[in-house]
Short mmCIF file of C-alpha atoms and ligand atoms in Angstrom, two decimals:
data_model
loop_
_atom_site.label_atom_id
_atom_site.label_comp_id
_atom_site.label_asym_id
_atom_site.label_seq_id
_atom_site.Cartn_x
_atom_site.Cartn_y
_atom_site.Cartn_z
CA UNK A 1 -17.52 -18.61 -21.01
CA UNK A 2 -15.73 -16.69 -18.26
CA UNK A 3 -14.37 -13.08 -20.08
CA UNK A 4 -10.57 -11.69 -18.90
CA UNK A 5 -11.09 -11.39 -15.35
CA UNK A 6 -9.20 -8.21 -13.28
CA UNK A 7 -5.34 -8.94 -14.11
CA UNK A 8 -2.51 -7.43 -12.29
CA UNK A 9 1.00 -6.99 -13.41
CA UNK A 10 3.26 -10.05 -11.22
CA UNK A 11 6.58 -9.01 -9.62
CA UNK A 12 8.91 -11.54 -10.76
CA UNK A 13 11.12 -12.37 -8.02
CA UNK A 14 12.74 -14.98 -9.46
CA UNK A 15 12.85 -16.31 -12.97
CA UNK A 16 16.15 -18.21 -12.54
CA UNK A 17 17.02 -20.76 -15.74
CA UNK A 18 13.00 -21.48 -16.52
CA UNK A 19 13.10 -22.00 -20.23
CA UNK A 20 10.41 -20.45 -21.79
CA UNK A 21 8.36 -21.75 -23.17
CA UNK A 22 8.31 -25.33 -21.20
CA UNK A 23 7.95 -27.93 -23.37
CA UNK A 24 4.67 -30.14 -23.70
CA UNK A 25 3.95 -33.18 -22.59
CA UNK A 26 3.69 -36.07 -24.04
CA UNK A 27 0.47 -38.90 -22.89
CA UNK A 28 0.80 -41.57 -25.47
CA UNK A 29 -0.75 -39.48 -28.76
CA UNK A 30 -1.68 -36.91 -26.67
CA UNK A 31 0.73 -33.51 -26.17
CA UNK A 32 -0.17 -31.42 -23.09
CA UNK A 33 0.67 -28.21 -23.86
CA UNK A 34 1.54 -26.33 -21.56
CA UNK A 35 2.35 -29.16 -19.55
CA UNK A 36 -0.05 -28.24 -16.43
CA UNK A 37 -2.79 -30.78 -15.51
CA UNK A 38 -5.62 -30.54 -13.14
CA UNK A 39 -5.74 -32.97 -10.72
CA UNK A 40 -8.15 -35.63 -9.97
CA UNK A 41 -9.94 -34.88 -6.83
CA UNK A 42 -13.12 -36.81 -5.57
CA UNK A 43 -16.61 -34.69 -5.28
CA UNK A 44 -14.83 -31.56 -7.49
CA UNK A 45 -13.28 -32.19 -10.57
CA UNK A 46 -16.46 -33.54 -12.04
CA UNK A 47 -17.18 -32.41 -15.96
CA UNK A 48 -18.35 -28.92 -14.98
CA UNK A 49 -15.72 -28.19 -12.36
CA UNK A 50 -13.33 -29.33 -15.50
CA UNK A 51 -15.08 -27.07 -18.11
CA UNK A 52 -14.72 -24.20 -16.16
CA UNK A 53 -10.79 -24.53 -15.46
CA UNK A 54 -10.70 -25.93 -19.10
CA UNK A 55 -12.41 -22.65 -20.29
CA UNK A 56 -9.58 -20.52 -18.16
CA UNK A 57 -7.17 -22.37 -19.86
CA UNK A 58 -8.34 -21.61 -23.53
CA UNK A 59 -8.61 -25.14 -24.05
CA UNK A 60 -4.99 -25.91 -23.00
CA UNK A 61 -3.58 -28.65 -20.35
CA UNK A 62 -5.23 -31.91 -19.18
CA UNK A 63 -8.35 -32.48 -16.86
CA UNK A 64 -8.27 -35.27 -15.15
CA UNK A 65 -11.71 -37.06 -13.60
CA UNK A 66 -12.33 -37.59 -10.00
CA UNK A 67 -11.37 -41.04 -9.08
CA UNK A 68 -13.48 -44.02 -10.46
CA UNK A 69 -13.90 -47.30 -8.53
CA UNK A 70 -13.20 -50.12 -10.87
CA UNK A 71 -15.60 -52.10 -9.01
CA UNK A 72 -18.77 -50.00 -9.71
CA UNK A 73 -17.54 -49.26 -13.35
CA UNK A 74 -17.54 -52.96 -14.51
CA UNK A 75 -21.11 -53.26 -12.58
CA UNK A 76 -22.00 -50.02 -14.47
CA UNK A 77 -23.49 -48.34 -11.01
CA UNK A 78 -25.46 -45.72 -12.36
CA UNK A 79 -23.76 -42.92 -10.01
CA UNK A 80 -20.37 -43.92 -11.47
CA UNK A 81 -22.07 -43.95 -15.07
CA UNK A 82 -22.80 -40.51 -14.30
CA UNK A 83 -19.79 -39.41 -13.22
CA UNK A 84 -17.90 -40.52 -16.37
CA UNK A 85 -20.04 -38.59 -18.55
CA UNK A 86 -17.57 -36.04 -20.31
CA UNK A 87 -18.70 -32.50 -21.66
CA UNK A 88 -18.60 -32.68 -25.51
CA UNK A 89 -15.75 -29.93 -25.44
CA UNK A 90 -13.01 -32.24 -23.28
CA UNK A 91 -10.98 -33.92 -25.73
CA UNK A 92 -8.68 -35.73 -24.24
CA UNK A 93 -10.79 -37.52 -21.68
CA UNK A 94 -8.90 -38.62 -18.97
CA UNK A 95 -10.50 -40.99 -16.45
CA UNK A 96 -9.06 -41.86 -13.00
CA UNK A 97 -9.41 -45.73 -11.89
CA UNK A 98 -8.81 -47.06 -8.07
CA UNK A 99 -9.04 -50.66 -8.39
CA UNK A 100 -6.94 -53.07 -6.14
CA UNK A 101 -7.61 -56.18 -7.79
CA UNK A 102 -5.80 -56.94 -11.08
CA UNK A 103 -8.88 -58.73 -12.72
CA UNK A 104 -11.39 -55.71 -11.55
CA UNK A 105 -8.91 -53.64 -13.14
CA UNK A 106 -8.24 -55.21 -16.22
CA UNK A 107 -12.15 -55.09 -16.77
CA UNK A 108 -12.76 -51.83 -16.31
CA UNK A 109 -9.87 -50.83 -18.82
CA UNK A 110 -11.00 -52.84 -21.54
CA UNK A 111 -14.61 -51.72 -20.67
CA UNK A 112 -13.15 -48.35 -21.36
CA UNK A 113 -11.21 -48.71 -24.55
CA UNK A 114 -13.93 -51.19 -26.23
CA UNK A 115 -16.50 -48.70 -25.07
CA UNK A 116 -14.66 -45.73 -26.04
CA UNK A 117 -15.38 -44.13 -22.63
CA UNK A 118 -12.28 -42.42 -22.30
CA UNK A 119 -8.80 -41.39 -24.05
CA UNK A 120 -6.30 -41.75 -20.95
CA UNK A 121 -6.80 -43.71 -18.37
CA UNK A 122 -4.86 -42.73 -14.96
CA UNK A 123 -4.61 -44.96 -12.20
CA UNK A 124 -4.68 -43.56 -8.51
CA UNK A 125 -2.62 -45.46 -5.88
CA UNK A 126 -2.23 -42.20 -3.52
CA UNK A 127 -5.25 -42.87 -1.69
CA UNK A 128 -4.59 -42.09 2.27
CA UNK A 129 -7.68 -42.41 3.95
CA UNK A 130 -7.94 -44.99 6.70
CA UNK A 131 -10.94 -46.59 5.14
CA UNK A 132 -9.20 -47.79 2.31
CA UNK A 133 -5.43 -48.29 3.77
CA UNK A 134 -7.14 -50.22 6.58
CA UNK A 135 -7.94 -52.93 3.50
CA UNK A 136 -4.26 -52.44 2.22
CA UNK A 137 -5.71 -50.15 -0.35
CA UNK A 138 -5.20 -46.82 -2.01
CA UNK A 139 -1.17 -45.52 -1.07
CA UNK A 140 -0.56 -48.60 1.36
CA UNK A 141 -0.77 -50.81 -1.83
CA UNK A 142 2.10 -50.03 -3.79
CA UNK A 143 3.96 -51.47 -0.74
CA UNK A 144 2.96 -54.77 -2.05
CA UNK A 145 4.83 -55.08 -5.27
CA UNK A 146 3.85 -58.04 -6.93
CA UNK A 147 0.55 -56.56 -6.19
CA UNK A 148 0.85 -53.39 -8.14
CA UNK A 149 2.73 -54.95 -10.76
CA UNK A 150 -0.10 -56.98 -11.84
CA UNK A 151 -2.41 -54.52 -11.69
CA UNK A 152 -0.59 -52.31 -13.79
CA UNK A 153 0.06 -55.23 -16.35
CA UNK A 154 -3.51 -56.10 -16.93
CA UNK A 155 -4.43 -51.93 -16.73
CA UNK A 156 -1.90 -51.78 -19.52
CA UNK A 157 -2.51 -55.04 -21.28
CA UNK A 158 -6.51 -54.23 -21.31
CA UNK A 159 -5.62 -50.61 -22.07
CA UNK A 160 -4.98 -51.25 -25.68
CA UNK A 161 -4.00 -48.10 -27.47
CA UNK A 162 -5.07 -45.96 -24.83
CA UNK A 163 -2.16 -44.20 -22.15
CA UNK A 164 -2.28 -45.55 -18.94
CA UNK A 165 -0.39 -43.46 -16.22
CA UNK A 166 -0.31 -44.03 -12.58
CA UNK A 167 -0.66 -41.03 -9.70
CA UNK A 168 1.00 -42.22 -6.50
CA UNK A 169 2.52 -40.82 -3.05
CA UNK A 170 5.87 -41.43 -1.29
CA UNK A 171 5.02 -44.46 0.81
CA UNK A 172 3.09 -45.08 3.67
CA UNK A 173 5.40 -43.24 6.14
CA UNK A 174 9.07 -42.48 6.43
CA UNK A 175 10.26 -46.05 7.26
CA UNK A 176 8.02 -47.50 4.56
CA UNK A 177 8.73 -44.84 1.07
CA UNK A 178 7.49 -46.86 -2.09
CA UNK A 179 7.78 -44.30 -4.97
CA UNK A 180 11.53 -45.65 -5.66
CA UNK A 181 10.63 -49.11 -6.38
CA UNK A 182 7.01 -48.00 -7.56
CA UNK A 183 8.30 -45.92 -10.31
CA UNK A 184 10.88 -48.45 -11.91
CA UNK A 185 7.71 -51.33 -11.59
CA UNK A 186 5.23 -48.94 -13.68
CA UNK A 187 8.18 -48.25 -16.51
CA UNK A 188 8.95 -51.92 -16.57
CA UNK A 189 4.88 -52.38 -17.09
CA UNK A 190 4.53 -49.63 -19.73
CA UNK A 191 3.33 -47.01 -17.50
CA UNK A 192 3.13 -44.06 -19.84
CA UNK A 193 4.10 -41.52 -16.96
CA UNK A 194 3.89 -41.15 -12.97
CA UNK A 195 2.65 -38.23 -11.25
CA UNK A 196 4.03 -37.71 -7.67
CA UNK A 197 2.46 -36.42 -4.69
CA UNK A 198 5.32 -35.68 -2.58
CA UNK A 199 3.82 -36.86 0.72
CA UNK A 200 3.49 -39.40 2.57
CA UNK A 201 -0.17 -41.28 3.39
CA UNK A 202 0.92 -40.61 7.03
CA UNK A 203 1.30 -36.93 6.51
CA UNK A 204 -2.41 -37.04 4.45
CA UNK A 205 -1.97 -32.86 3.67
CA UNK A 206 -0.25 -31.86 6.28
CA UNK A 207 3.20 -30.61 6.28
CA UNK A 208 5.01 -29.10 3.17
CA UNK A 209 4.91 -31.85 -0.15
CA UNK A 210 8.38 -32.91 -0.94
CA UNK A 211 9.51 -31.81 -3.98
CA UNK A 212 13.41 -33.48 -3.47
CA UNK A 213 11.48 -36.57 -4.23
CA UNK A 214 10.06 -35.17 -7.12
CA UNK A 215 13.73 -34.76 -8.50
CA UNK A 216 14.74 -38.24 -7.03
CA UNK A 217 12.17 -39.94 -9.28
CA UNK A 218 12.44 -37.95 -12.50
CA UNK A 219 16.08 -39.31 -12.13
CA UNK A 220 15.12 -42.90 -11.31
CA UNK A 221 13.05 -43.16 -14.24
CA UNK A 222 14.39 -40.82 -16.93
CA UNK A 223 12.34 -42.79 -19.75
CA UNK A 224 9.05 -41.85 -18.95
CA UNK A 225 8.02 -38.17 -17.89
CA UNK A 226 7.33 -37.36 -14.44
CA UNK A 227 5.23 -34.91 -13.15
CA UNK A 228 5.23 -33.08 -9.50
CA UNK A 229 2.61 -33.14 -7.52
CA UNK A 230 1.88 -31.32 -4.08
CA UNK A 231 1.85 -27.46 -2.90
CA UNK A 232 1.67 -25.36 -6.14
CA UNK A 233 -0.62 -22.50 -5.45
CA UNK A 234 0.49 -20.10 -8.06
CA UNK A 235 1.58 -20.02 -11.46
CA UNK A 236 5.00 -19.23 -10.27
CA UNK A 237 5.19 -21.88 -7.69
CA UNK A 238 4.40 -24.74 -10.97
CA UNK A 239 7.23 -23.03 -12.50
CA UNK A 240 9.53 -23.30 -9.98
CA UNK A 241 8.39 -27.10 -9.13
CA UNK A 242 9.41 -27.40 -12.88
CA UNK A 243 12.70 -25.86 -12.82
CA UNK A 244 13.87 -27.16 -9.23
CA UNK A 245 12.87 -30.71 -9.70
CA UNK A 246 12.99 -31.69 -13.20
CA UNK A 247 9.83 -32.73 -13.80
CA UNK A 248 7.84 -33.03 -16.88
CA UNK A 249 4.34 -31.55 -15.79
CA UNK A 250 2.67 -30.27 -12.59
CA UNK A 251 -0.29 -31.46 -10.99
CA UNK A 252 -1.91 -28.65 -9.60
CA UNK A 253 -5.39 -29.81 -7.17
CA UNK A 254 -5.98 -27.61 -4.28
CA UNK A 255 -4.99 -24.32 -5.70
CA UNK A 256 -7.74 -24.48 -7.82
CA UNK A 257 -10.79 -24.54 -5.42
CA UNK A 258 -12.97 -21.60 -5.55
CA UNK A 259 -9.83 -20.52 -8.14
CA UNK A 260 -10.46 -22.27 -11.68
CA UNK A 261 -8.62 -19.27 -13.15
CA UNK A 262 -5.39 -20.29 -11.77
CA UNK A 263 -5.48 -22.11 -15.37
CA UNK A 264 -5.31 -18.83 -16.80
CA UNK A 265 -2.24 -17.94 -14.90
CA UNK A 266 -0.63 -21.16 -15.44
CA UNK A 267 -0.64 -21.48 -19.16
CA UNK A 268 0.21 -17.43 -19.72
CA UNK A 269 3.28 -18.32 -17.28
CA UNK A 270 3.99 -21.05 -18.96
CA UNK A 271 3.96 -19.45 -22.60
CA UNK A 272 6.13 -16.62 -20.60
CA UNK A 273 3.53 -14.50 -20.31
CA UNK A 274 4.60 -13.90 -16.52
CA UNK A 275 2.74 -10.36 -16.38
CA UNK A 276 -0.66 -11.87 -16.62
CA UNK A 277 -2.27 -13.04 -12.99
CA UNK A 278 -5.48 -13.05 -12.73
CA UNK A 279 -7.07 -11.11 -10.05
CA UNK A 280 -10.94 -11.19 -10.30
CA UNK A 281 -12.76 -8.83 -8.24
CA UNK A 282 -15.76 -9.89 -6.10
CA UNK A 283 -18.22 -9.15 -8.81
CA UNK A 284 -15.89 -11.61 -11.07
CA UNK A 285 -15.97 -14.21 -8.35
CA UNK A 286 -19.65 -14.11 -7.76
CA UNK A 287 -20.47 -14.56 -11.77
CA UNK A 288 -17.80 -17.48 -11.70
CA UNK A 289 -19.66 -18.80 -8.96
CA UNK A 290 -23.02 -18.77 -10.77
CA UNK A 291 -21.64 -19.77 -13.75
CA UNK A 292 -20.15 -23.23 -12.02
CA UNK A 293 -23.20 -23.70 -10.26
CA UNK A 294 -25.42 -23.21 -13.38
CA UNK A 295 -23.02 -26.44 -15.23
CA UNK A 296 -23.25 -28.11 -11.99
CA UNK A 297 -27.09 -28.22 -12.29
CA UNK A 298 -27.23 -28.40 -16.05
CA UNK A 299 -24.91 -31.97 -15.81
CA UNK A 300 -26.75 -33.10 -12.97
CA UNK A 301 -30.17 -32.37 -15.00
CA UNK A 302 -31.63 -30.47 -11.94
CA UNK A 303 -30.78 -26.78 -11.05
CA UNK A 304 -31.24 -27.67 -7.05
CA UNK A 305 -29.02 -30.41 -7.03
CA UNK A 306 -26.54 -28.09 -8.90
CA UNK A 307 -26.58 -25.22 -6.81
CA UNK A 308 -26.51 -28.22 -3.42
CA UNK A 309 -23.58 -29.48 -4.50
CA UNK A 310 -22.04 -25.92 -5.30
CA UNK A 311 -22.45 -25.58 -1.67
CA UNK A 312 -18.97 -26.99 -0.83
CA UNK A 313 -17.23 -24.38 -3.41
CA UNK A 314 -18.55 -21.02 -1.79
CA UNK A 315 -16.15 -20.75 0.73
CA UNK A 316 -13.39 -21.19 -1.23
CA UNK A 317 -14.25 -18.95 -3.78
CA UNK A 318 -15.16 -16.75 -1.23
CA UNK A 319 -11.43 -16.42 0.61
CA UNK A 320 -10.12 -13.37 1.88
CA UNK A 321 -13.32 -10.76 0.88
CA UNK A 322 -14.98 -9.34 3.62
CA UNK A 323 -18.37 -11.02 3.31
CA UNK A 324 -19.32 -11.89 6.97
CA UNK A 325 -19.81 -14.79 8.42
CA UNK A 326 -23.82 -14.54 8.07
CA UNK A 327 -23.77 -14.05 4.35
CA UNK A 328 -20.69 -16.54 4.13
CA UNK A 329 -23.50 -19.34 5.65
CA UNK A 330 -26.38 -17.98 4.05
CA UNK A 331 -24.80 -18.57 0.76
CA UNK A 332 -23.50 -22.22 1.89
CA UNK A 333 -27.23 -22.95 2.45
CA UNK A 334 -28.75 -21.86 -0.98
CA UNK A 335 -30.99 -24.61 -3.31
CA UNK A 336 -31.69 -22.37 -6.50
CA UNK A 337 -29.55 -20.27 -8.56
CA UNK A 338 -32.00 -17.10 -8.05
CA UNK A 339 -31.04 -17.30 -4.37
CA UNK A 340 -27.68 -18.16 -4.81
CA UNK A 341 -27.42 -15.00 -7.10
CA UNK A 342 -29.23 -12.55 -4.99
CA UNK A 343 -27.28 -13.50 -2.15
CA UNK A 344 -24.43 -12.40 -4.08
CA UNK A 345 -26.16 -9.26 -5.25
CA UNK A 346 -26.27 -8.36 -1.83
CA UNK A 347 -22.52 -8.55 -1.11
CA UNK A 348 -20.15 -5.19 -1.52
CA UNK A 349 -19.00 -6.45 -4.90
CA UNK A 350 -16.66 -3.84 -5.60
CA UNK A 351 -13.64 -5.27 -3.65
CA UNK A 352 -10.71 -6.00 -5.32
CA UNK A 353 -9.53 -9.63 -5.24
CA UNK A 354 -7.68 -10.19 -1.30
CA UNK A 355 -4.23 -9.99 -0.66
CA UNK A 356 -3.27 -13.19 0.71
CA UNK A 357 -6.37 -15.10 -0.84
CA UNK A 358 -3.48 -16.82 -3.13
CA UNK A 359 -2.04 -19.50 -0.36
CA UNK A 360 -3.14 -22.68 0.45
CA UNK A 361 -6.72 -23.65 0.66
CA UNK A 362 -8.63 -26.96 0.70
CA UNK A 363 -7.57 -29.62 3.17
CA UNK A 364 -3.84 -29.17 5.45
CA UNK A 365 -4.63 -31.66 8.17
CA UNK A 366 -1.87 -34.01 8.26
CA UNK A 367 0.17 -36.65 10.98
CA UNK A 368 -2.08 -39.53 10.79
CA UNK A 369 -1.59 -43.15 11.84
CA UNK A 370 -2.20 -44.94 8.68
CA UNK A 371 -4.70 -48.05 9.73
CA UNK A 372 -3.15 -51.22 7.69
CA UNK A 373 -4.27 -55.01 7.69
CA UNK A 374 -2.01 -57.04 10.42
CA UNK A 375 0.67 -58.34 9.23
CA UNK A 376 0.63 -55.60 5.97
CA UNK A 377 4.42 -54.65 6.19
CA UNK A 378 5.80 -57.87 6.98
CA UNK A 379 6.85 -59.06 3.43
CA UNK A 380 6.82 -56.55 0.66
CA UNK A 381 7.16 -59.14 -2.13
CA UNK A 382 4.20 -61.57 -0.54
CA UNK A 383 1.26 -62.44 -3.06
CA UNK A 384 -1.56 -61.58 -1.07
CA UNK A 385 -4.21 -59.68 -2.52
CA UNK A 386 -6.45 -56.99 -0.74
CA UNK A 387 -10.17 -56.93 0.10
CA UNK A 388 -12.32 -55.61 -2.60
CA UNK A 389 -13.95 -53.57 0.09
CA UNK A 390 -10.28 -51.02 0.10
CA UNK A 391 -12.61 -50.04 -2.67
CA UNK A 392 -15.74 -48.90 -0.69
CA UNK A 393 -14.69 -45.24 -0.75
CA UNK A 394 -14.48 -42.35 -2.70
CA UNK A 395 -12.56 -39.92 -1.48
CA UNK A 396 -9.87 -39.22 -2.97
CA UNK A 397 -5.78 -39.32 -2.48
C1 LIG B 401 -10.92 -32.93 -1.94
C2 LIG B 401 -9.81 -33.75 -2.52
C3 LIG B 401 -10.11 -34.89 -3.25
C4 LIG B 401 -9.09 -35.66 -3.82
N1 LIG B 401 -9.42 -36.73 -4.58
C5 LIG B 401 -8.43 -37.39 -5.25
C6 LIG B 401 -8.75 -38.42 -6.19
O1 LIG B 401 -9.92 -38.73 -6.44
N2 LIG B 401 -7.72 -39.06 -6.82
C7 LIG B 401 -6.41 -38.72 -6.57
O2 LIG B 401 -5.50 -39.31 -7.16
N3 LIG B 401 -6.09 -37.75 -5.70
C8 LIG B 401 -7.08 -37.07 -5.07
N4 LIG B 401 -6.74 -36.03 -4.25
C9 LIG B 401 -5.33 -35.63 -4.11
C10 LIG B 401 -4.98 -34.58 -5.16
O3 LIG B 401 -5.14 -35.09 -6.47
C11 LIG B 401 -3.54 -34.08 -4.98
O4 LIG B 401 -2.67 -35.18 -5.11
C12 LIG B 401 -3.29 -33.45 -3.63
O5 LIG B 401 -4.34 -32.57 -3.29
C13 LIG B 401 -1.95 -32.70 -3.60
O6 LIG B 401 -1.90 -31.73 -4.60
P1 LIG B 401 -2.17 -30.16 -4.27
O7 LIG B 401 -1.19 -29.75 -3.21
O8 LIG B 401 -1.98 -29.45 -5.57
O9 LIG B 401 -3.58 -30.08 -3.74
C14 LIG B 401 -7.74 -35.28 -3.64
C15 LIG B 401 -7.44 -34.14 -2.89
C16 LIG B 401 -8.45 -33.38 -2.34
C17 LIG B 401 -8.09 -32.14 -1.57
#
């Protein structure tokens, strides 16, 4: 278990109305508390990458897994039976499901709940990648709303006692916004909450996430709670999503690459601790690193496949220390945790954590043409269903 990393004392610039402590959320029986939750992101927020943040956290908030494909769930592909393997310590387990047909769906929830595979099941319809939208999948479905009602009735219907809540975008573009319309179909189906992404699938991460929207939907549907999505890289920006939108809950993804102690920060700011940031040094980075690629290899049952698919993570958690860009490949390129650790011996670990290593990281591409199937925005309120191939990929919203 990561110890108290390096903290420094946070200059509050503004602290405006924020009630403190925010109250928890509420997921069918379970109460999120603080109400900060990690969000799902393909290829990361596997059952390690979750321990670790969960382990910042003291426990505290929700950890959501990477997207599932309802597809390979019911056919029980082995990969997919790997990735919903939760560690012992997650309780609740929240699974994420991308299905687009309502049957697929409804199987994999009740394979779920009669299984007991999962406590909460979330349901990801923010998908923007031109694979999937191509198919009329991922964030170009909602458009269709007969659609995504019936998927959400049979996710809800097969669901039984479990939660089912639904993570979404805006629309497909600015002349096509769904989340409106969305929102008041997923309370009408028993949606348990939404979780916004305040972008469009056309602006994929570019551009700044909308938060206005945030505030339009927590008013659209006051009886379910809402939670913002899109841009929070500190503590302080979750708190001031909370306070300038309305929302119920913050969604934080990005912010926490190579920076599963933003946890830390967020429940301490949330319980009004606003002092405590965490500010790891180097040496406090590199055993974090270590330490995620030691579960990655432990859950993956082979200490080389671990430390391979830590490979993606060094870089981030790298950000802003002067490294090099020799060592910076060197350790992209390790197979064993010996090398991945001497490597890191090697580096000046001294350094205090980076000014300016606290802003946006991950992917900020954005502007895309979102591919659809001809015809896709003629008629809203058509019947047609979409190719079970919009399910074919897995990567992400
Ligand atoms: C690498 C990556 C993978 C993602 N995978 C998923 C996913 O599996 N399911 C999902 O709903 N969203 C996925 N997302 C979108 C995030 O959950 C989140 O909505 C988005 O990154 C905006 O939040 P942020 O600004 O806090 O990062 C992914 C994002 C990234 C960067």
């Amino acid at each position: 278990m990561p110890g108290a990393l390096g903290r420094v004392p946070l200059r509050i610039r503004d602290n405006g109305a924020m009630p403190t402590p925010v109250p928890p959320l509420q997921i069918g029986p379970h109460t999120v508390r603080p109400p900060v939750v990690l969000a799902p992101m393909a290829g990361i927020t596997n059952a390690p990458f979750r321990t670790l943040c969960r382990e910042f956290s003291g426990g505290k908030g929700l950890f959501v897994s990477e997207m599932i494909t309802t597809r390979a769930l019911v056919e029980r592909n082995e990969k997919t039976m790997q990735l919903i393997r939760f560690d012992a310590s997650e309780k609740p387990r929240s699974i994420q499901l991308y299905g687009v047909d309502p049957a697929t769906v409804g199987k994999a929830v009740r394979m779920i709940a009669e299984e007991d595979l999962a406590d909460h099941i979330d349901l990801n319809f923010g998908c923007p990648v031109p694979k999937v939208t191509r198919k009329g999948g991922g964030s170009a479905l909602p458009y269709k709303r007969h659609l995504l009602r019936a998927i959400l009735r049979e996710a809800v219907s097969g669901a039984g006692d479990l939660p089912v809540t639904m993570k979404m975008r805006k629309g497909i573009d600015d002349d096509h916004i769904t989340y409106l319309d969305a929102g008041r179909i997923a309370v009408e189906e028993g949606v348990t909450s939404i979780a916004l992404h305040g972008r469009t699938a056309a602006q994929h991460y570019g551009g700044t996430a909308d938060w206005d929207a945030i505030a339009r939907l927590k008013e659209h549907v006051p009886e379910i709670p809402v939670l913002g999505n899109g841009d929070v890289w500190s503590a302080q920006d979750a708190l001031r999503m909370v306070r300038e939108t309305g929302c119920d809950g913050v969604v934080v993804g990005r912010g926490c690459l190579g920076r599963p102690w933003l946890f830390a920060d967020l429940v301490a700011a949330f319980e009004g601790r606003h002092e405590d940031v965490a500010a790891p040094s180097l040496r406090e980075v590199a055993d974090v690193m270590v330490r995620h690629a030691t579960l990655l290899g432990e859950w993956a049952g082979d200490e080389s496949k671990g430390v391979v698919d830590f490979r993606k993570h060094v870089a981030w958690y790298l950000k802003g220390f002067a490294v090099g860009s020799e060592m910076r490949k060197r350790l992209a390129v390790t197979s064993s945790l010996a090398e991945l650790r001497a490597g890191l011996d090697e580096l000046d670990l001294g350094q205090p954590w980076p000014t300016g290593a606290d802003g946006p990281r991950g992917r900020t591409s954005g502007n895309n043409r979102v591919v659809l199937p001809d015809g896709w925005l003629k008629d809203p309120y058509d019947c047609a269903g979409v190719d079970e191939e919009a399910e074919q990929d897995t990567s992400g919203g």
